[in-house]
Coordinates of N, CA, C and O and ligand atoms in Angstrom, one line a residue:
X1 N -36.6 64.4 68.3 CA -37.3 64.1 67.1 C -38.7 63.5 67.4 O -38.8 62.6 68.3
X2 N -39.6 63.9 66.7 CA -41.0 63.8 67.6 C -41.2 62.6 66.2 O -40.4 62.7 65.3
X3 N -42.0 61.7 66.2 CA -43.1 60.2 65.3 C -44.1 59.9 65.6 O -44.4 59.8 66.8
X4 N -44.6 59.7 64.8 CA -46.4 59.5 64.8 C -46.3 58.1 63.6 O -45.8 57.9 62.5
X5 N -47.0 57.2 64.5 CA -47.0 56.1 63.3 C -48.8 55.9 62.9 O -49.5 56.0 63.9
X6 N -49.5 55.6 61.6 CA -50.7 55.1 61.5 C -50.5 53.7 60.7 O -49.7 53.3 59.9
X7 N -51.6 53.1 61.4 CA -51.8 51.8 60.8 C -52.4 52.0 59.9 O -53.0 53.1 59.8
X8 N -52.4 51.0 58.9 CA -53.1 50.9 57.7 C -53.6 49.3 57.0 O -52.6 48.7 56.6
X9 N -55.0 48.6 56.7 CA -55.3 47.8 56.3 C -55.4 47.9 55.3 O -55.8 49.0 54.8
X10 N -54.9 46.3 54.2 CA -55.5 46.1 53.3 C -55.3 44.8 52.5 O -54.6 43.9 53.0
X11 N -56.2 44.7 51.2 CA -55.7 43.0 50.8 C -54.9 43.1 49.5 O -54.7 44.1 48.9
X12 N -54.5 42.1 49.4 CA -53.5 41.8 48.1 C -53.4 40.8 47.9 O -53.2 40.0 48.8
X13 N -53.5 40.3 46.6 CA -53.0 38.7 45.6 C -51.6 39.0 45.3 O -51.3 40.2 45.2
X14 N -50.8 38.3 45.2 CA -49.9 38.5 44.5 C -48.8 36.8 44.3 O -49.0 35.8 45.0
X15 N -47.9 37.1 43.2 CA -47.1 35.6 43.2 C -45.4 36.5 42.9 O -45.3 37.6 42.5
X16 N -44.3 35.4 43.3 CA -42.7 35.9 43.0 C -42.5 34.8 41.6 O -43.0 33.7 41.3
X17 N -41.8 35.7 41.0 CA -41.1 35.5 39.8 C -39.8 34.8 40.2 O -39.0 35.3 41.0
X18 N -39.6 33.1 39.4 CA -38.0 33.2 39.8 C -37.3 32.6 41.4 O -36.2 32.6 41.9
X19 N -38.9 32.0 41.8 CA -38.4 31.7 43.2 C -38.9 29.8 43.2 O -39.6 29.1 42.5
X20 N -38.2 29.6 44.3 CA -38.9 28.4 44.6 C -39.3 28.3 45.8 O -38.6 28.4 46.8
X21 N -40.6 28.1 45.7 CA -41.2 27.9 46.7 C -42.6 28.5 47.1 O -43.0 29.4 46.3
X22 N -43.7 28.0 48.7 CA -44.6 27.6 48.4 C -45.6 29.6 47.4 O -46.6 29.5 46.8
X23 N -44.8 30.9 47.7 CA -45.2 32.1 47.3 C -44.7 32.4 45.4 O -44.5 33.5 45.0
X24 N -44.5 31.2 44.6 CA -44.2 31.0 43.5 C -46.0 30.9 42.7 O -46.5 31.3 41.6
X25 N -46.9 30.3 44.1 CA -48.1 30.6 43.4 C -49.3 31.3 44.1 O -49.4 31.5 45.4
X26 N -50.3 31.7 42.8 CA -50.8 32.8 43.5 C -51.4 32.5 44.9 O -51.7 31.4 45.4
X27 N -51.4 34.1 45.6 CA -51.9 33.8 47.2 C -52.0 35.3 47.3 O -51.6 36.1 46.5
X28 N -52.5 35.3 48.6 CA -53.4 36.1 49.1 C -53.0 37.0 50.3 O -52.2 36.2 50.8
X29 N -53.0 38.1 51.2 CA -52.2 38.8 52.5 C -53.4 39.4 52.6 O -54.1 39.8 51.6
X30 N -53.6 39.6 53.9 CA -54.2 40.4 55.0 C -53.3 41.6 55.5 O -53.1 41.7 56.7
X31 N -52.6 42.7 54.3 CA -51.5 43.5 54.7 C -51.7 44.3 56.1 O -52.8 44.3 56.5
X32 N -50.8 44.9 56.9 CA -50.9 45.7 57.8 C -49.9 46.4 57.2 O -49.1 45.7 56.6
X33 N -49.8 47.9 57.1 CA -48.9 48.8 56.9 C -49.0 50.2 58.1 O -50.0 50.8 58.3
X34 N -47.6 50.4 58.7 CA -47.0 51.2 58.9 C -46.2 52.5 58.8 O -45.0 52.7 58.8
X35 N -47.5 53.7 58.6 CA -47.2 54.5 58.2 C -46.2 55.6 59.6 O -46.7 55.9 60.7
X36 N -44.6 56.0 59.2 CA -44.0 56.2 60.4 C -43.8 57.6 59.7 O -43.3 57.6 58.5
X37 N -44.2 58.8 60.3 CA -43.6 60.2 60.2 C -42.6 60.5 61.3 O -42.6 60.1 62.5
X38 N -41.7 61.4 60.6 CA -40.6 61.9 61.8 C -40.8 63.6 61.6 O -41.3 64.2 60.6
X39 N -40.6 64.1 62.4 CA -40.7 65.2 62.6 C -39.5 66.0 63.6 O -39.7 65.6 64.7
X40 N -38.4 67.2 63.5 CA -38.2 67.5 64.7 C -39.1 69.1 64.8 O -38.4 70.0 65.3
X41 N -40.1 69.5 64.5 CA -41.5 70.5 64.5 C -42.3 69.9 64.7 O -42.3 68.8 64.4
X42 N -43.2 70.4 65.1 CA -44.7 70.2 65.2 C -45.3 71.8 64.8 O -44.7 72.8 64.8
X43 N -46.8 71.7 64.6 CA -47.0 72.8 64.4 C -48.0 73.6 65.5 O -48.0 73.1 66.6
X44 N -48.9 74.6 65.2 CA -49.2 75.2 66.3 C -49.6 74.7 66.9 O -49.3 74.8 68.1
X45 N -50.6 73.4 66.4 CA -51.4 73.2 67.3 C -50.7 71.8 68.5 O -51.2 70.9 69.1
X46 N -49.6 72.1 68.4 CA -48.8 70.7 68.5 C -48.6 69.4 68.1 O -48.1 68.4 68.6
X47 N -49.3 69.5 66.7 CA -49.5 68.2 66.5 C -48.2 67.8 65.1 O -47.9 68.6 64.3
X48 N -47.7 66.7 65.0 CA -46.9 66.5 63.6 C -47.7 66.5 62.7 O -47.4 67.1 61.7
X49 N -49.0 65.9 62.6 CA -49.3 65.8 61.3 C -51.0 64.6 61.9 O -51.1 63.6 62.5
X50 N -51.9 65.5 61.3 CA -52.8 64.9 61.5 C -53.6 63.9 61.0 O -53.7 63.8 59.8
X51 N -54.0 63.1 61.6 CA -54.1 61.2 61.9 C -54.7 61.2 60.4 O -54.1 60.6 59.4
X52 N -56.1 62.0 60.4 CA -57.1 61.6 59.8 C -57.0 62.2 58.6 O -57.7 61.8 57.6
X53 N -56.0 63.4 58.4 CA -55.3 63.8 56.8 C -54.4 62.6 56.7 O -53.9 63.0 55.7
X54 N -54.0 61.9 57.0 CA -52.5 60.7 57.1 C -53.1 59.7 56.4 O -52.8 59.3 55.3
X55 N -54.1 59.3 57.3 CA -55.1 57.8 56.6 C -55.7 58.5 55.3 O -56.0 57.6 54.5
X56 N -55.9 59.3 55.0 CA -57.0 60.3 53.8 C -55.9 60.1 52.2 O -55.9 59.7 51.0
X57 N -55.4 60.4 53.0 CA -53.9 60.7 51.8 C -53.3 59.3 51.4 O -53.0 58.9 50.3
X58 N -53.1 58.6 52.6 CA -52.0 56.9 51.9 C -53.3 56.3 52.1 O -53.5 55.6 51.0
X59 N -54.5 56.1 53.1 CA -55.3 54.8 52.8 C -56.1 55.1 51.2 O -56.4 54.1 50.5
X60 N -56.4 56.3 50.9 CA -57.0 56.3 49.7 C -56.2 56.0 48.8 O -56.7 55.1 48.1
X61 N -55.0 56.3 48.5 CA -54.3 55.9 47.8 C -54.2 54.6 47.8 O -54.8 54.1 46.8
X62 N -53.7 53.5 48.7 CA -53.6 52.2 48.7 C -55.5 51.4 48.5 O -55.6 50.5 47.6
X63 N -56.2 51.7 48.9 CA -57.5 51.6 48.5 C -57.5 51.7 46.7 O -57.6 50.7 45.9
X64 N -57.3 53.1 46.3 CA -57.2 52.9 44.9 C -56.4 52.0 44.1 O -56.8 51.4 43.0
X65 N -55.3 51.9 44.6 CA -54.5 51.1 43.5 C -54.1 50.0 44.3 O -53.4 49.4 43.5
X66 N -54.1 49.3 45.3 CA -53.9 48.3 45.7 C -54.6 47.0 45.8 O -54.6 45.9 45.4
X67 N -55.5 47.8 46.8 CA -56.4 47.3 47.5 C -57.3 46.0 47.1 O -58.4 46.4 46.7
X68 N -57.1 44.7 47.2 CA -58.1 43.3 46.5 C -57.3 43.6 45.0 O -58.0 44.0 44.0
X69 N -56.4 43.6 44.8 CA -55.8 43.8 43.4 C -54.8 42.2 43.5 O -54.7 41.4 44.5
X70 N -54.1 42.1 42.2 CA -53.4 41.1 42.1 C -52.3 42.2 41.9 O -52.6 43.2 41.3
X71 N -50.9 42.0 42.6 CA -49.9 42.5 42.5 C -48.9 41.7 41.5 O -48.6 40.6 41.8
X72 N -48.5 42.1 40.9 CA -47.7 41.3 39.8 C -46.5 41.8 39.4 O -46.4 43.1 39.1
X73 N -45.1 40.9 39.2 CA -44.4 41.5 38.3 C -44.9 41.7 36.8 O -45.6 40.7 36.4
X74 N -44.6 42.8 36.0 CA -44.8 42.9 34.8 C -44.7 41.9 33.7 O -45.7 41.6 33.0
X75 N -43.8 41.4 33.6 CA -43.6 39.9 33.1 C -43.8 39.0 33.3 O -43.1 38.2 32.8
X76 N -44.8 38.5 34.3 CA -45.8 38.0 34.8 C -46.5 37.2 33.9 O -47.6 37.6 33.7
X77 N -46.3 35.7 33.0 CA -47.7 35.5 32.0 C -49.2 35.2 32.8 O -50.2 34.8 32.3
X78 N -49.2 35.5 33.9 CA -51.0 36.0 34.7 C -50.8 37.0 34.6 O -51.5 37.4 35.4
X79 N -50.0 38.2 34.0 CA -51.2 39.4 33.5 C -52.0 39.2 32.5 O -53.2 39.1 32.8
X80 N -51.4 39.1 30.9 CA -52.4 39.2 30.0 C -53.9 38.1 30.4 O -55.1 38.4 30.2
X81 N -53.5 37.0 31.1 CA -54.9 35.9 31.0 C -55.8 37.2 32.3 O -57.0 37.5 32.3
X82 N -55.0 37.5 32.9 CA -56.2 38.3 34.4 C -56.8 40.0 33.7 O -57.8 40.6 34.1
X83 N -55.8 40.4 32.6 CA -56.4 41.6 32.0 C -57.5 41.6 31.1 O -58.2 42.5 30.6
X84 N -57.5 40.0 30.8 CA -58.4 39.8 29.7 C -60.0 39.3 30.4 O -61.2 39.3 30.0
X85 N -59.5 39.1 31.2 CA -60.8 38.9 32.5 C -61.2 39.8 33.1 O -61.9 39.5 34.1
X86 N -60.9 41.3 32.8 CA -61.3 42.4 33.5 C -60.8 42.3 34.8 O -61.3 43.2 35.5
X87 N -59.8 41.4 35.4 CA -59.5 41.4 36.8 C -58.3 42.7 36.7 O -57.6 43.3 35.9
X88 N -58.7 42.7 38.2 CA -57.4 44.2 38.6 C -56.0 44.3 38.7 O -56.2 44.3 39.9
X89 N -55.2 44.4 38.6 CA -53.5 43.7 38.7 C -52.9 45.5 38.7 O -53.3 46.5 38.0
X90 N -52.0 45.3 39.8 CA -50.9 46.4 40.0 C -50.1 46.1 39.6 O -49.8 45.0 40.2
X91 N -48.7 46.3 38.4 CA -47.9 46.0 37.8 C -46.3 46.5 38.5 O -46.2 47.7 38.7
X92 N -45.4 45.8 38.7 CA -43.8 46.0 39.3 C -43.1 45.7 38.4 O -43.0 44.8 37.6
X93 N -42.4 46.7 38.7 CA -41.1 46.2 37.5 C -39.8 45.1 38.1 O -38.9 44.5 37.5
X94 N -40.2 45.2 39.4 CA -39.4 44.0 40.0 C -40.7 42.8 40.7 O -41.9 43.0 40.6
X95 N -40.3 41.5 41.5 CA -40.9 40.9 42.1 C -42.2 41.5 43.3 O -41.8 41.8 44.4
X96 N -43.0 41.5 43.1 CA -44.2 42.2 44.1 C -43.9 41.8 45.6 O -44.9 41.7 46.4
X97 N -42.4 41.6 46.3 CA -42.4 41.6 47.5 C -43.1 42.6 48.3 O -43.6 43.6 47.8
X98 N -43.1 42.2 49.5 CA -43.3 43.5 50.6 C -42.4 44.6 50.8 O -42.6 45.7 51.2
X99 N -41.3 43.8 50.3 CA -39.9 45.2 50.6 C -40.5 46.0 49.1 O -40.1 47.2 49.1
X100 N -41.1 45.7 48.2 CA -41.2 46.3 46.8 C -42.4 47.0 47.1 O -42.6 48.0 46.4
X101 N -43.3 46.9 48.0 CA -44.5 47.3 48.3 C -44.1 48.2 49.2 O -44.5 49.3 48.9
X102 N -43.4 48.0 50.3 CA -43.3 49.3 51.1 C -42.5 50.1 50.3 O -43.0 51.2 50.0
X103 N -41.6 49.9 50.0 CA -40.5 51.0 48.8 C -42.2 52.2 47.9 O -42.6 53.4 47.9
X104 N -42.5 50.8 47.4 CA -43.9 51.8 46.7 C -44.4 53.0 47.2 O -44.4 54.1 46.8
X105 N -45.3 52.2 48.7 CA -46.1 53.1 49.1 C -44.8 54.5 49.9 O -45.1 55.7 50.1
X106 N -43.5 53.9 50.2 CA -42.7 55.5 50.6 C -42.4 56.4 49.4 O -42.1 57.5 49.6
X107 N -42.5 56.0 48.3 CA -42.4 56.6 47.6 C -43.6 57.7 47.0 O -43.4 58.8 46.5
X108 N -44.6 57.2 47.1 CA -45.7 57.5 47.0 C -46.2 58.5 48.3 O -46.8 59.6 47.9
X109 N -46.1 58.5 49.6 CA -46.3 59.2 50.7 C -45.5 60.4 50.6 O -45.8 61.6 50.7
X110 N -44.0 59.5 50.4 CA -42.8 61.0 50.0 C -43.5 61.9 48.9 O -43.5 63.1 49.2
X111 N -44.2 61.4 47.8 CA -44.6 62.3 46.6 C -46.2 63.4 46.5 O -46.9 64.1 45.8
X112 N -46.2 62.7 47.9 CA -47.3 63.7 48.8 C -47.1 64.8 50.0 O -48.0 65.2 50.8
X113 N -45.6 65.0 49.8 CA -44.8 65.6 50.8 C -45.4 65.7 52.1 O -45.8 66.7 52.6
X114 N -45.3 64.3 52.6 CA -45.3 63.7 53.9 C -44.4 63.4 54.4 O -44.0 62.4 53.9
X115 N -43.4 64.2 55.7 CA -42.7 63.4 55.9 C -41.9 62.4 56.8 O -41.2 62.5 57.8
X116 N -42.5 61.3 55.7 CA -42.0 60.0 56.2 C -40.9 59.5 56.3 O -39.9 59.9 55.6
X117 N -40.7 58.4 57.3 CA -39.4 57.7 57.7 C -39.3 56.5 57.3 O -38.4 56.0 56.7
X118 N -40.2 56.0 57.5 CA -40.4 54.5 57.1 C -41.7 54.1 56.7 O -42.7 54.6 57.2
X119 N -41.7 53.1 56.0 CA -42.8 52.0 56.1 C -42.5 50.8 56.2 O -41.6 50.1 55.6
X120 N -43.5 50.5 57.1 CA -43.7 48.7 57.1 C -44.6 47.8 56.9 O -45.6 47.7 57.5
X121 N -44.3 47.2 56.2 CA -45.7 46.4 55.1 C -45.5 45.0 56.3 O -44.4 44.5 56.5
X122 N -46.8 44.6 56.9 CA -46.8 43.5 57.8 C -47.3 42.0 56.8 O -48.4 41.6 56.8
X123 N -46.4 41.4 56.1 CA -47.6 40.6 54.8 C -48.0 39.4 56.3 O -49.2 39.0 56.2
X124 N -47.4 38.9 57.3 CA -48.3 38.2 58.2 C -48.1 38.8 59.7 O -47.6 40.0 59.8
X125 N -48.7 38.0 61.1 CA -48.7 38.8 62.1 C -46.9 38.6 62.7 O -46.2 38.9 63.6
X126 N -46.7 38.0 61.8 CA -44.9 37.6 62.5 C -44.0 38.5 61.8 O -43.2 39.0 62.5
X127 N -43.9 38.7 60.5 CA -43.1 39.3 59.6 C -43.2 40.1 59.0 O -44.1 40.1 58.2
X128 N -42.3 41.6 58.9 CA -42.9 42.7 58.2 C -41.5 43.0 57.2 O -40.3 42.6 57.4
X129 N -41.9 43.8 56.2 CA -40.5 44.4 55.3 C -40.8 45.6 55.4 O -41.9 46.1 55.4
X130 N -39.6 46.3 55.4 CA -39.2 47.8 55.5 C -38.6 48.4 54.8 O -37.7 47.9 54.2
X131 N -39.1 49.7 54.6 CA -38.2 50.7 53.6 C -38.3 52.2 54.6 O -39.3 52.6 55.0
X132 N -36.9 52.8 54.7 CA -36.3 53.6 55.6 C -35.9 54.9 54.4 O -35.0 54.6 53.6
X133 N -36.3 56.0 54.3 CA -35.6 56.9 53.5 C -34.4 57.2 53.7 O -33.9 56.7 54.8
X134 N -33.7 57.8 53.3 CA -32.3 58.7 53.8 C -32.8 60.1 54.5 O -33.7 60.8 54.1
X135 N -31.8 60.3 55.8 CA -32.9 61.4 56.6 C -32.5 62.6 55.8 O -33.0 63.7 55.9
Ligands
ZN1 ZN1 -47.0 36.3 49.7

């Protein structure tokens, strides 16, 4: 089985719903994401899948809808006050964790028929959450 992983920067606000403790208020990540393709083909030119179509495809995407945004659960009372401020907010139907964010972005890469194995959303340089498809 041949893998190609690309990195991927970006920022995010976000707060948890329902928790205690100090990510109950808003704050801020310097994300690193881990885009992981599996492959057992490659194609002529030997390659699984090229770098700069890879970044083109998920960094624009995360650029668009992520990117310096406030990540929020939907029931969230900082949405209506931050929508009424013209501020940006990405809306979840669950807690805006990293495991909810990588789920996102595989879901999203999968629906670009990429295919992916995993992602891993790095929210610091120590700790990352994962989401693994079914092969
Ligand atoms: Zn956080």
């Amino acid at each position: 089985m041949y893998r190609v992983t690309k990195e991927i920067h970006f920022c995010y606000g976000h707060r948890l719903m329902n928790y205690n403790g100090p990510c109950m208020h808003p704050h801020g990540h310097n994300a690193k994401v881990d885009i992981e393709l599996e492959s057992e083909t490659l194609d002529k030119r030997h390659i699984l899948y090229e770098f700069g179509d890879l970044k083109e495809i998920v960094k624009g995407w995360i650029d668009r809808e992520l990117d310096h945004k406030m990540l929020l659960h939907k029931d969230d009372p900082l949405v209506p006050a931050l929508k009424k401020l013209d501020e940006p907010v990405y809306l979840f139907d669950t807690n805006p964790t990293a495991e909810a964010i990588a789920k996102l972005i595989y879901d999203q890469a999968k629906s670009q028929g990429l295919p992916v194995a995993e992602i891993r959303v790095w929210e610091t340089h120590t700790s990352f959450a994962a989401y693994r498809g079914k092969p």
